[in-house]
Amino acid sequence: MDSAKIQHLGERAAKAEAEIMALMQQLSMLKSGVAGNDVEDNSEAEKLMAENAKLNYRINIMKRALEDNGGQRSAKKCKPESAPNGMVNILLKLEELFSLAIEQAFPNVKGFQVVVVPTTPNFGDYQFNGAMSLSKLLRTMGKSLNPREVASVIRENVPSNSVTDTLELAGPGYINIKLKASFVQEQLSLLLTRGVRPPCGVEKKRVIVDFSSPNIAKEMHVGHLRSTIIGDSICKLLEFLGHDVVRMNHVGDWGTQFGMLLAHLEDRFPNFAEETPPIGDLQSFYKESKIRFDSDADFKKRAYACVVKLQSHDPVYIKGWQAICDVSRREFQKIYDRLDIKIKERGESFYQDLMKKTVALLEETGVLKEDDGRKVMFAPGIAVPLTIVKSDGGYTYDTSDMAAIRQRIHDEKADWVIYVVDLGQAGHFETIFACAEVAGWLDRKKTRVEHVGFGVVLGEDKKKFKSRSSETVRLVDLLDEGLRRAKEKLIEKERDKVLTPEELESAQNAVAYGCVKYSDLAHNRNGDYVFSFDKMLEDKGNTAVYLLYAYTRIRSIARTANITDEQIKKAVADGIPLGHEKEMKLAKLLLRFPETIVRLTVDLFLHPLCEYLYEVSTVFTEFYDVCYCVEKDRTTGQIVHINMDRMALCEATANVMAQCFSLLGLKTVQKM
């Protein structure tokens, strides 16, 4: 900041002081006659007091700006960036401050992992609790300090900064941290004026997310639901953080089953090479071919011959294979469109030509072993090997997955590869990753690979989710049922009487697909998931229906008061005082959004985001119950006063909730 700017800020500060003095005189005059004044006088006094608080806040901001830019900060001090390109991750900022403190206090300690966690309001906002482990480490270095003494030394060495207000010692070495009100006010203003942005400081990576992965010629069923929903949300999270994400659909579009499908195609549609075969019901077509394959020896022999022709890329059979794949793709896309899923297909067929090269590379490195005619590959500490080449010379899923991981690391240059597949495949992926390391393709210091597993979908009887006929539930039927029940729920709440047909349909879609997604994501993915429409559609507690209603109500506050986004931004350009404790509590929670989503990337569990979203809605309710945003005349019902600072908090809350919904793949509507 140059001297002219500093002078300008000083002049503004002086002018603000003069305004305050004038306001105080007016307030004194009003107070002297308050007993005889009517309601309008009291209302005017409250407005002047609110303006007074805002002007004081503006002066504090100006003074801090003058201090920050006037050369008065020492090299030891640090301040958070205004972060024009991202929100400040408060947790990360605090960890940086305490790392500097430890470095200053104990220069011989290298690489100590600082942990700061949010705490209950009774103790502050955050807590540093690393003094105990640091005390033990110092003891091994010949320095005897108990945890409380360690904490005391650390506290004294925390750099002067604009984030922390108080640092209080507690218990056997905890440090309770309270944020500065001015910092919270400033960051909340940035949230409103610049929007809900990704946190700054995130290292951008190229990420491949392998999810959904249905099989060609089979309908998507409830078993594909979790991979599709979880994978899409992970992609949305990483995309929001700025990563280069490739959404990969590793469909089952190759293998023995295509032999029986092609053989059946030859019989049912002999002209398939010249005309597109009219396969109306691919599921029935698949079942017919499977029955013939299992019961007719001659048909089975023909099917195997078709596999050989397909693998040799016979143009006639390639055309038949493509026709079958096209029918499946159209059906898959209907599901993806309904769930608003964007995904790029790259099936097993893509890796067929790469598998021969993969086997050759593994043979060159000498990692393949002969085993009863097969070629297998072992990894250290894993008993069951991969079967890379079968005894008949054919390839397996193991071969395909080894070719895929090499292609993704070597050709796609992925920094991070994520496989969203059920927990039953955990052992398989552990072996794939280990063998990729043995082959020299995977260096875990350079490339992050992980299997994001999840439990199975259960019915309310706690058994595997089946239809009444004991068949696997088709995903399209499940979504249709969700739509039906969502409409019933809305009509039960008489929303059909206040919404237009178009608004009712939008609300129906938001509730139906939102509840299916949210119920899945709100649970720890490692556990089995009980599917219940009744629980999903409850309008109380941590459910999509409750949260969507809450969001719509918050949005309606400004709409009812006829307040625009531009008016709110203009009103808070100079800050939000946050004088009430409930205002401050809500503001601090909203500013925890960046640290919340960054934490999700550590283990890719998504239920903490759902818990955060629910907490935001409940804390907002606490605020709204005691902090009036819009005051109406009790007789006429007309609006007599609008508190723009509190309207801004409503707007900030809705904006953060909207971003959470977006990351979870839920759509919001203006009216419900």
XYZ file of C-alpha atoms in Angstrom:
672
model
C 0.000 0.000 0.000
C 1.540 3.397 -1.056
C 1.624 6.539 1.113
C -1.232 8.202 -0.796
C -3.491 5.246 -0.068
C -2.483 5.277 3.582
C -3.243 8.986 3.798
C -6.621 8.385 2.147
C -7.460 5.696 4.678
C -6.402 7.986 7.493
C -8.710 10.706 6.190
C -11.572 8.218 5.966
C -10.894 7.099 9.519
C -10.916 10.698 10.768
C -14.139 11.355 8.902
C -15.677 8.242 10.410
C -14.666 9.409 13.901
C -16.392 12.722 13.227
C -19.510 10.897 12.046
C -19.536 8.867 15.226
C -19.273 11.988 17.383
C -22.219 13.499 15.535
C -24.200 10.321 15.909
C -23.414 10.126 19.614
C -24.726 13.654 20.084
C -27.927 12.691 18.287
C -28.233 9.589 20.435
C -27.795 11.644 23.616
C -30.574 13.977 22.505
C -32.841 11.045 21.749
C -32.077 9.310 25.032
C -32.773 12.473 27.047
C -36.370 12.432 25.847
C -36.870 8.724 25.386
C -39.637 8.482 28.014
C -41.844 10.762 26.028
C -40.921 9.522 22.585
C -43.119 7.215 20.546
C -42.153 3.961 18.817
C -40.666 5.765 15.837
C -38.119 7.520 18.088
C -37.008 4.205 19.623
C -36.718 2.712 16.176
C -34.589 5.648 15.037
C -32.341 5.257 18.083
C -31.785 1.571 17.286
C -30.870 2.445 13.698
C -28.366 5.063 14.869
C -26.794 2.609 17.330
C -26.456 0.000 14.579
C -24.823 2.591 12.323
C -22.498 3.522 15.167
C -21.378 -0.102 15.530
C -20.760 -0.383 11.807
C -18.676 2.806 11.729
C -16.572 1.561 14.649
C -15.997 -1.648 12.752
C -14.921 0.309 9.663
C -12.412 2.297 11.708
C -10.898 -0.889 13.153
C -10.482 -2.282 9.634
C -8.816 0.960 8.501
C -6.497 1.097 11.484
C -5.467 -2.500 10.915
C -4.834 -1.748 7.244
C -2.643 1.206 8.244
C -0.758 -0.978 10.718
C -0.314 -3.875 8.271
C 1.034 -1.622 5.539
C 2.886 1.018 7.529
C 6.013 -1.040 8.092
C 5.186 -1.714 11.749
C 5.077 -5.532 11.386
C 8.245 -7.401 12.235
C 9.586 -10.252 10.140
C 8.238 -12.672 12.750
C 4.609 -11.615 12.202
C 2.296 -13.108 9.604
C -1.166 -12.315 8.346
C -3.619 -14.253 6.162
C -3.994 -13.296 2.561
C -7.164 -11.625 1.417
C -7.141 -14.595 -0.954
C -8.748 -13.111 -4.090
C -8.520 -16.528 -5.738
C -9.639 -18.635 -2.795
C -11.043 -18.715 0.711
C -8.711 -18.816 3.700
C -8.435 -22.260 5.263
C -8.394 -21.148 8.913
C -7.285 -24.546 10.203
C -4.306 -24.569 7.841
C -3.449 -20.981 8.796
C -3.431 -21.890 12.489
C -1.261 -24.936 11.824
C 1.208 -22.681 10.004
C 1.301 -20.289 12.971
C 1.929 -23.080 15.466
C 4.557 -24.653 13.205
C 6.397 -21.332 13.225
C 6.046 -21.174 17.007
C 7.539 -24.651 17.462
C 10.331 -23.867 15.018
C 11.146 -20.713 16.996
C 10.825 -22.313 20.445
C 12.529 -25.638 19.702
C 14.837 -25.194 16.672
C 16.270 -28.709 17.059
C 12.852 -30.296 16.471
C 12.373 -30.968 12.770
C 9.234 -31.969 10.908
C 6.877 -32.083 13.891
C 3.312 -32.706 12.721
C 1.156 -29.911 14.092
C -2.466 -30.786 14.738
C -5.098 -28.124 15.373
C -8.739 -29.159 15.731
C -12.043 -27.319 16.099
C -13.298 -27.317 19.673
C -16.504 -26.558 21.561
C -17.443 -22.876 22.045
C -16.876 -23.256 25.808
C -13.143 -23.557 25.191
C -12.724 -21.300 22.172
C -12.819 -21.939 18.435
C -9.860 -24.276 17.892
C -7.421 -26.187 20.040
C -3.750 -27.136 19.730
C -3.122 -30.399 21.578
C 0.327 -31.462 20.440
C 2.191 -30.490 23.606
C 2.058 -33.989 25.084
C 3.651 -35.715 22.110
C 6.153 -32.883 21.739
C 7.092 -33.222 25.428
C 7.853 -36.921 24.890
C 9.941 -36.102 21.817
C 11.930 -33.459 23.713
C 12.605 -35.938 26.505
C 14.331 -38.261 24.002
C 16.491 -35.265 23.038
C 17.533 -34.661 26.651
C 15.197 -31.693 27.327
C 12.767 -32.280 30.190
C 9.630 -30.152 30.037
C 6.170 -31.286 31.057
C 3.364 -30.804 28.494
C 2.001 -27.657 30.129
C 5.468 -26.080 30.122
C 5.852 -27.015 26.454
C 2.475 -25.470 25.666
C 3.433 -22.298 27.544
C 6.643 -21.903 25.531
C 4.795 -22.526 22.253
C 2.138 -19.967 23.125
C 4.779 -17.310 23.788
C 6.307 -17.931 20.362
C 3.152 -17.815 18.225
C 3.792 -14.968 15.764
C 1.731 -11.812 16.049
C -1.057 -12.126 13.502
C -4.503 -10.927 12.521
C -6.208 -14.308 13.000
C -5.972 -15.215 16.691
C -7.410 -13.200 19.551
C -6.570 -15.209 22.687
C -4.428 -18.293 23.303
C -5.289 -19.837 26.669
C -3.528 -22.730 28.398
C -5.854 -25.465 29.581
C -5.426 -28.817 31.271
C -2.166 -30.721 30.825
C -0.909 -28.792 27.827
C -3.799 -27.773 25.618
C -3.943 -24.351 23.990
C -7.437 -23.029 23.345
C -7.585 -20.609 20.429
C -10.150 -17.859 19.944
C -10.376 -16.053 16.611
C -10.325 -12.278 16.329
C -13.742 -10.798 15.673
C -12.246 -8.438 13.089
C -10.784 -11.403 11.179
C -14.126 -13.225 11.160
C -15.913 -10.063 9.996
C -13.425 -9.479 7.207
C -13.559 -13.070 5.923
C -17.345 -13.141 6.022
C -17.458 -9.939 3.953
C -15.138 -11.573 1.413
C -17.389 -14.632 1.301
C -20.351 -12.428 0.449
C -18.642 -10.134 -2.039
C -16.508 -12.761 -3.812
C -18.654 -15.845 -3.353
C -18.033 -19.315 -1.953
C -14.680 -20.179 -3.491
C -12.271 -23.101 -3.192
C -9.664 -22.745 -0.452
C -6.348 -21.292 -1.477
C -3.174 -23.340 -1.226
C -4.475 -26.555 -2.859
C -1.859 -28.240 -5.063
C -3.525 -29.068 -8.376
C -3.301 -32.676 -9.591
C -4.443 -34.754 -12.556
C -6.918 -37.255 -11.113
C -8.593 -40.269 -12.720
C -11.734 -41.440 -10.929
C -12.925 -44.907 -11.981
C -16.584 -45.286 -10.969
C -20.041 -46.652 -11.890
C -18.749 -49.382 -14.268
C -21.878 -51.312 -15.315
C -21.709 -54.306 -17.668
C -22.798 -54.021 -21.283
C -25.953 -56.013 -22.120
C -27.073 -55.920 -18.484
C -29.318 -53.301 -16.923
C -27.977 -51.024 -14.238
C -29.263 -52.213 -10.885
C -29.167 -51.089 -7.275
C -25.657 -52.531 -6.961
C -24.389 -49.766 -9.275
C -26.043 -47.039 -7.224
C -23.359 -46.473 -4.597
C -20.384 -46.436 -6.965
C -22.183 -43.973 -9.247
C -23.280 -41.597 -6.473
C -20.064 -41.710 -4.430
C -17.840 -41.457 -7.507
C -19.737 -38.471 -8.902
C -19.531 -36.606 -5.585
C -15.794 -37.266 -5.312
C -15.381 -35.861 -8.826
C -17.422 -32.756 -7.957
C -15.321 -32.203 -4.835
C -11.996 -32.519 -6.660
C -13.187 -30.398 -9.586
C -14.295 -27.649 -7.195
C -10.832 -27.729 -5.600
C -9.317 -27.114 -9.026
C -7.944 -30.563 -9.879
C -7.895 -31.838 -13.466
C -10.401 -34.693 -13.109
C -11.083 -37.467 -15.628
C -14.386 -39.227 -14.911
C -13.799 -42.773 -16.099
C -16.488 -45.400 -16.699
C -14.688 -48.760 -16.876
C -17.633 -50.678 -18.376
C -17.596 -54.417 -18.923
C -17.725 -54.454 -22.716
C -15.498 -57.435 -23.546
C -15.172 -61.080 -22.662
C -16.835 -64.479 -22.961
C -20.392 -63.190 -22.484
C -20.138 -61.411 -25.827
C -19.625 -64.762 -27.568
C -23.037 -65.997 -26.470
C -24.632 -62.612 -27.273
C -23.170 -62.599 -30.789
C -24.155 -66.207 -31.428
C -27.720 -65.402 -30.339
C -27.641 -62.253 -32.473
C -26.741 -64.338 -35.527
C -29.819 -66.487 -35.009
C -32.289 -63.731 -34.131
C -31.114 -61.063 -36.608
C -29.162 -62.728 -39.445
C -28.786 -59.386 -41.283
C -27.197 -57.597 -38.323
C -24.098 -56.820 -40.437
C -26.212 -54.846 -42.942
C -28.995 -53.488 -40.726
C -28.946 -52.249 -37.148
C -30.553 -55.050 -35.128
C -33.782 -53.916 -33.436
C -32.900 -55.099 -29.940
C -35.729 -53.571 -27.939
C -35.148 -55.296 -24.608
C -31.472 -56.056 -24.154
C -32.038 -57.596 -20.704
C -34.411 -60.205 -22.171
C -32.008 -60.724 -25.053
C -29.201 -61.401 -22.556
C -31.314 -63.844 -20.540
C -32.303 -65.758 -23.671
C -28.682 -66.123 -24.757
C -27.604 -67.171 -21.263
C -30.217 -69.933 -21.117
C -29.045 -71.263 -24.483
C -25.381 -71.020 -23.420
C -26.032 -73.049 -20.267
C -28.266 -75.701 -21.868
C -27.152 -76.129 -25.489
C -23.674 -77.616 -26.060
C -23.655 -76.736 -29.758
C -24.646 -73.147 -29.004
C -21.899 -72.921 -26.391
C -19.345 -74.136 -28.952
C -20.541 -71.511 -31.435
C -20.368 -68.867 -28.708
C -16.714 -69.607 -28.017
C -16.018 -69.421 -31.754
C -17.661 -65.986 -31.801
C -15.361 -64.867 -28.965
C -12.327 -65.829 -31.068
C -13.702 -63.915 -34.074
C -14.420 -60.858 -31.928
C -10.954 -60.897 -30.384
C -9.423 -61.176 -33.858
C -11.420 -58.026 -34.785
C -13.504 -59.673 -37.489
C -15.381 -56.658 -38.953
C -18.747 -58.451 -39.033
C -18.577 -59.420 -35.372
C -17.147 -56.054 -34.387
C -20.255 -54.486 -35.957
C -22.540 -56.808 -33.989
C -20.610 -56.071 -30.806
C -20.934 -52.317 -31.417
C -24.698 -52.667 -31.965
C -25.091 -54.414 -28.618
C -22.900 -51.807 -26.882
C -24.898 -48.944 -28.418
C -28.187 -50.294 -27.050
C -26.646 -50.537 -23.573
C -25.111 -47.077 -23.749
C -28.471 -45.509 -24.535
C -30.034 -47.182 -21.504
C -27.115 -46.223 -19.241
C -27.319 -42.626 -20.421
C -30.968 -42.380 -19.427
C -29.951 -43.188 -15.854
C -26.971 -40.815 -15.931
C -29.161 -38.007 -17.295
C -31.713 -38.463 -14.528
C -29.014 -38.385 -11.857
C -27.108 -35.588 -13.641
C -23.957 -37.712 -13.924
C -21.194 -36.777 -16.371
C -18.858 -39.663 -17.194
C -16.491 -40.769 -19.959
C -16.712 -44.364 -21.130
C -13.489 -46.326 -21.432
C -14.360 -49.985 -21.179
C -12.320 -53.140 -20.942
C -12.145 -53.285 -24.739
C -9.912 -50.200 -24.731
C -7.147 -52.190 -23.039
C -7.245 -55.284 -25.266
C -4.357 -54.201 -27.492
C -2.460 -52.893 -24.451
C -2.655 -56.217 -22.613
C -0.225 -57.926 -25.004
C 2.305 -55.151 -24.360
C 1.637 -55.367 -20.622
C 2.427 -59.088 -20.583
C 5.599 -58.520 -22.624
C 6.814 -55.820 -20.204
C 6.171 -58.056 -17.193
C 8.049 -60.929 -18.849
C 10.984 -58.628 -19.601
C 11.281 -57.656 -15.940
C 11.124 -61.317 -14.915
C 8.225 -60.961 -12.482
C 5.957 -63.621 -14.045
C 6.048 -67.163 -12.686
C 4.849 -70.387 -14.319
C 2.081 -72.115 -12.367
C 0.419 -75.196 -13.868
C 0.456 -73.656 -17.341
C -0.554 -70.210 -16.145
C 1.606 -67.114 -15.838
C 1.081 -65.516 -12.447
C 2.520 -62.566 -10.564
C 3.136 -62.379 -6.826
C 3.468 -59.279 -4.649
C 5.343 -59.167 -1.317
C 3.135 -60.081 1.630
C 0.161 -61.116 -0.524
C -0.625 -64.815 -0.725
C -2.923 -64.893 -3.754
C -1.166 -63.975 -7.033
C -2.578 -62.256 -10.096
C -3.305 -64.527 -13.062
C -1.807 -62.584 -15.965
C -2.080 -65.306 -18.643
C -4.422 -68.298 -18.429
C -3.304 -71.819 -19.317
C -5.090 -71.494 -22.692
C -3.172 -68.285 -23.440
C -6.101 -65.980 -22.740
C -6.091 -62.888 -20.587
C -8.059 -62.116 -17.418
C -9.484 -59.202 -15.461
C -6.118 -59.121 -13.664
C -4.376 -58.554 -16.992
C -6.832 -55.837 -17.924
C -6.458 -54.023 -14.592
C -2.650 -54.161 -14.792
C -2.810 -52.723 -18.314
C -5.206 -50.030 -17.076
C -3.121 -48.872 -14.112
C -0.017 -48.685 -16.274
C -1.863 -46.720 -18.963
C -3.303 -44.299 -16.408
C 0.057 -43.592 -14.801
C 2.322 -43.818 -17.855
C 0.117 -42.468 -20.670
C -2.472 -40.335 -18.862
C 0.189 -38.915 -16.502
C -2.190 -39.232 -13.550
C -0.984 -37.966 -10.192
C -3.873 -39.658 -8.417
C -5.961 -42.700 -9.420
C -9.154 -43.515 -7.510
C -11.165 -46.731 -7.896
C -14.719 -46.465 -6.510
C -15.624 -50.132 -6.230
C -17.340 -52.184 -3.492
C -15.353 -53.429 -0.501
C -15.483 -56.981 -1.815
C -12.766 -55.966 -4.282
C -10.414 -54.567 -1.629
C -8.029 -57.531 -1.782
C -7.934 -57.407 -5.575
C -6.953 -53.748 -5.692
C -4.409 -54.184 -2.921
C -2.747 -56.821 -5.120
C -3.004 -54.694 -8.286
C -1.329 -51.723 -6.562
C 1.392 -53.896 -5.035
C 2.141 -55.627 -8.338
C 2.272 -52.264 -10.127
C 4.980 -51.271 -7.640
C 6.872 -54.527 -8.245
C 6.720 -53.869 -11.998
C 8.192 -50.406 -11.453
C 5.140 -48.605 -12.843
C 3.861 -47.169 -9.586
C 5.888 -44.947 -7.269
C 3.621 -44.058 -4.336
C 5.773 -41.023 -3.553
C 4.791 -39.594 -6.927
C 1.381 -41.115 -7.605
C -1.453 -41.579 -5.140
C -3.605 -44.632 -5.804
C -6.475 -45.795 -3.651
C -9.478 -48.016 -3.567
C -12.578 -46.186 -2.294
C -14.653 -49.093 -1.056
C -18.231 -49.216 0.173
C -20.681 -51.676 1.708
C -23.638 -53.337 0.030
C -27.189 -51.967 -0.244
C -29.569 -53.725 2.144
C -33.333 -53.774 2.369
C -35.166 -52.763 5.537
C -35.013 -56.434 6.593
C -31.215 -56.004 6.694
C -30.794 -58.525 3.881
C -29.411 -57.830 0.416
C -31.785 -55.469 -1.364
C -34.057 -57.477 -3.685
C -37.354 -56.960 -5.464
C -40.516 -58.791 -4.371
C -39.706 -61.474 -6.933
C -36.284 -61.877 -5.262
C -34.495 -60.347 -8.241
C -31.935 -57.552 -8.125
C -33.752 -54.208 -8.163
C -33.384 -52.341 -11.446
C -32.049 -48.832 -10.945
C -34.665 -47.345 -13.260
C -37.454 -48.886 -11.146
C -35.914 -47.531 -7.973
C -35.736 -44.001 -9.390
C -39.328 -44.210 -10.655
C -40.451 -45.237 -7.181
C -38.525 -42.303 -5.716
C -40.339 -39.891 -8.026
C -43.716 -41.336 -7.102
C -43.069 -41.103 -3.363
C -41.582 -37.619 -3.599
C -44.728 -36.337 -5.302
C -46.889 -37.968 -2.637
C -44.804 -36.255 0.050
C -45.184 -32.850 -1.581
C -48.947 -33.288 -2.001
C -49.189 -34.416 1.624
C -47.620 -31.085 2.598
C -50.082 -29.351 0.230
C -47.310 -27.927 -1.922
C -49.402 -28.651 -5.005
C -51.765 -25.871 -3.873
C -49.071 -23.163 -3.839
C -46.681 -24.300 -6.576
C -47.201 -24.140 -10.320
C -47.087 -27.501 -12.169
C -43.551 -26.652 -13.343
C -42.422 -25.736 -9.811
C -44.000 -28.895 -8.409
C -42.154 -31.036 -10.967
C -38.838 -29.323 -10.157
C -39.418 -29.882 -6.448
C -40.383 -33.519 -7.102
C -37.157 -34.190 -9.017
C -35.019 -32.370 -6.430
C -36.546 -34.360 -3.559
C -36.587 -37.756 -5.311
C -33.049 -37.801 -6.643
C -31.713 -35.709 -3.772
C -32.957 -38.088 -1.093
C -31.503 -41.126 -2.899
C -28.104 -39.450 -3.176
C -28.024 -37.834 0.253
C -29.085 -40.953 2.147
C -26.155 -42.794 0.620
C -23.572 -40.046 1.121
C -24.677 -39.225 4.683
C -23.631 -42.708 5.830
C -20.078 -43.897 6.396
C -19.429 -45.602 3.055
C -17.580 -48.504 4.711
C -20.800 -49.744 6.288
C -23.646 -51.585 4.618
C -26.424 -49.207 3.651
C -30.082 -49.822 4.508
C -32.275 -48.452 1.728
C -35.562 -47.010 3.011
C -37.679 -44.475 1.149
C -39.647 -43.774 4.329
C -36.506 -42.677 6.198
C -35.129 -40.835 3.172
C -38.269 -38.728 2.842
C -38.520 -37.701 6.488
C -38.608 -33.924 6.838
C -36.846 -33.894 10.203
C -33.236 -34.563 11.107
C -30.255 -34.967 8.822
C -32.156 -35.754 5.624
C -32.184 -34.259 2.144
C -35.843 -33.268 2.455
C -35.284 -31.322 5.681
C -32.182 -29.586 4.346
C -33.731 -28.700 0.984
C -36.732 -27.203 2.776
C -34.405 -25.310 5.143
C -32.412 -23.925 2.235
C -35.550 -22.838 0.368
C -36.866 -21.060 3.485
C -33.579 -19.187 3.924
C -33.621 -18.067 0.302
C -37.211 -16.898 0.705
C -36.292 -14.432 3.487
C -34.616 -11.991 1.107
C -37.153 -12.692 -1.626
C -40.073 -11.891 0.706
C -38.358 -8.680 1.822
C -37.688 -7.822 -1.843
C -33.935 -7.557 -1.195
C -31.496 -8.314 -4.034
C -27.992 -9.791 -3.907
C -26.598 -6.474 -5.098
C -28.261 -4.612 -2.247
C -26.843 -7.017 0.301
C -23.323 -6.811 -1.142
C -23.487 -3.016 -1.179
C -24.725 -2.899 2.409
C -21.896 -5.111 3.731
C -19.088 -3.651 1.639
C -17.667 -2.071 4.791
C -18.193 -5.122 6.978
C -20.706 -6.915 9.214
C -20.478 -6.034 12.937
C -21.642 -9.488 14.249
C -22.590 -8.043 17.611
C -24.807 -10.918 18.779
C -23.215 -14.180 19.944
C -25.455 -16.204 17.604
C -24.344 -14.075 14.668
C -20.705 -14.728 15.498
C -21.295 -18.463 16.021
C -22.927 -18.803 12.608
C -20.256 -16.712 10.872
C -17.421 -18.834 12.327
C -19.145 -22.029 11.239
C -19.585 -20.747 7.676
C -15.868 -19.924 7.534
C -15.058 -23.553 8.376
C -16.262 -24.592 4.901
C -12.747 -24.571 3.332
C -11.179 -26.754 6.019
C -14.167 -29.111 5.896
C -13.823 -29.879 2.192
C -10.024 -30.097 2.320
C -10.368 -32.690 5.105
C -12.546 -34.803 2.800
C -9.623 -35.302 0.410
C -7.596 -37.112 3.076
C -9.704 -40.285 3.104
C -12.517 -39.477 0.624
C -15.256 -40.089 3.179
C -18.130 -37.789 2.265
C -20.424 -38.082 5.291
C -18.540 -35.306 7.197
C -19.752 -32.853 4.536
C -23.340 -33.956 5.188
C -22.778 -33.499 8.928
C -21.370 -30.013 8.308
C -24.341 -29.093 6.104
C -26.768 -30.233 8.805
C -24.843 -28.309 11.466
C -25.026 -25.133 9.362
C -28.809 -25.488 9.100
C -29.256 -26.041 12.855
C -26.956 -23.180 13.855
C -28.795 -20.937 11.408
C -32.060 -21.841 13.145
C -30.521 -20.821 16.497
C -29.516 -17.489 14.963
C -32.826 -16.842 13.220
C -34.892 -17.621 16.333
C -33.304 -14.817 18.356
C -31.928 -12.384 15.765
C -34.720 -10.669 13.873
C -33.862 -10.017 10.245
C -37.169 -8.513 9.148
C -39.500 -6.737 11.596
C -43.172 -6.331 10.756
C -45.924 -4.235 12.236
C -48.039 -6.580 14.342
C -51.239 -4.900 13.239
C -50.739 -4.410 9.514
C -48.097 -7.039 8.809
C -46.109 -4.494 6.833
C -42.320 -4.549 7.008
C -41.099 -1.708 9.240
C -37.398 -2.546 9.479
C -34.864 -4.749 7.645
C -31.556 -5.556 9.308
C -29.226 -5.740 6.299
C -26.331 -7.182 8.301
C -28.471 -10.135 9.341
C -29.881 -10.440 5.843
C -26.269 -10.770 4.727
C -25.797 -13.665 7.156
C -28.866 -15.332 5.660
C -27.372 -14.883 2.201
C -23.969 -16.234 3.271
C -25.613 -19.276 4.864
C -27.648 -20.030 1.762
C -24.569 -19.647 -0.458
C -22.518 -22.084 1.624
C -25.389 -24.574 1.763
C -25.849 -24.301 -2.008
C -22.190 -25.156 -2.571
C -22.439 -28.144 -0.227
C -25.505 -29.374 -2.126
C -23.606 -28.969 -5.399
C -20.669 -31.047 -4.136
C -23.088 -33.769 -3.033
C -24.811 -33.743 -6.421
C -28.139 -32.368 -5.127
C -30.163 -29.791 -7.004
C -31.918 -26.964 -5.188
C -35.131 -25.199 -6.159
C -36.412 -21.722 -5.370
C -39.775 -22.968 -4.101
C -40.803 -26.159 -2.340
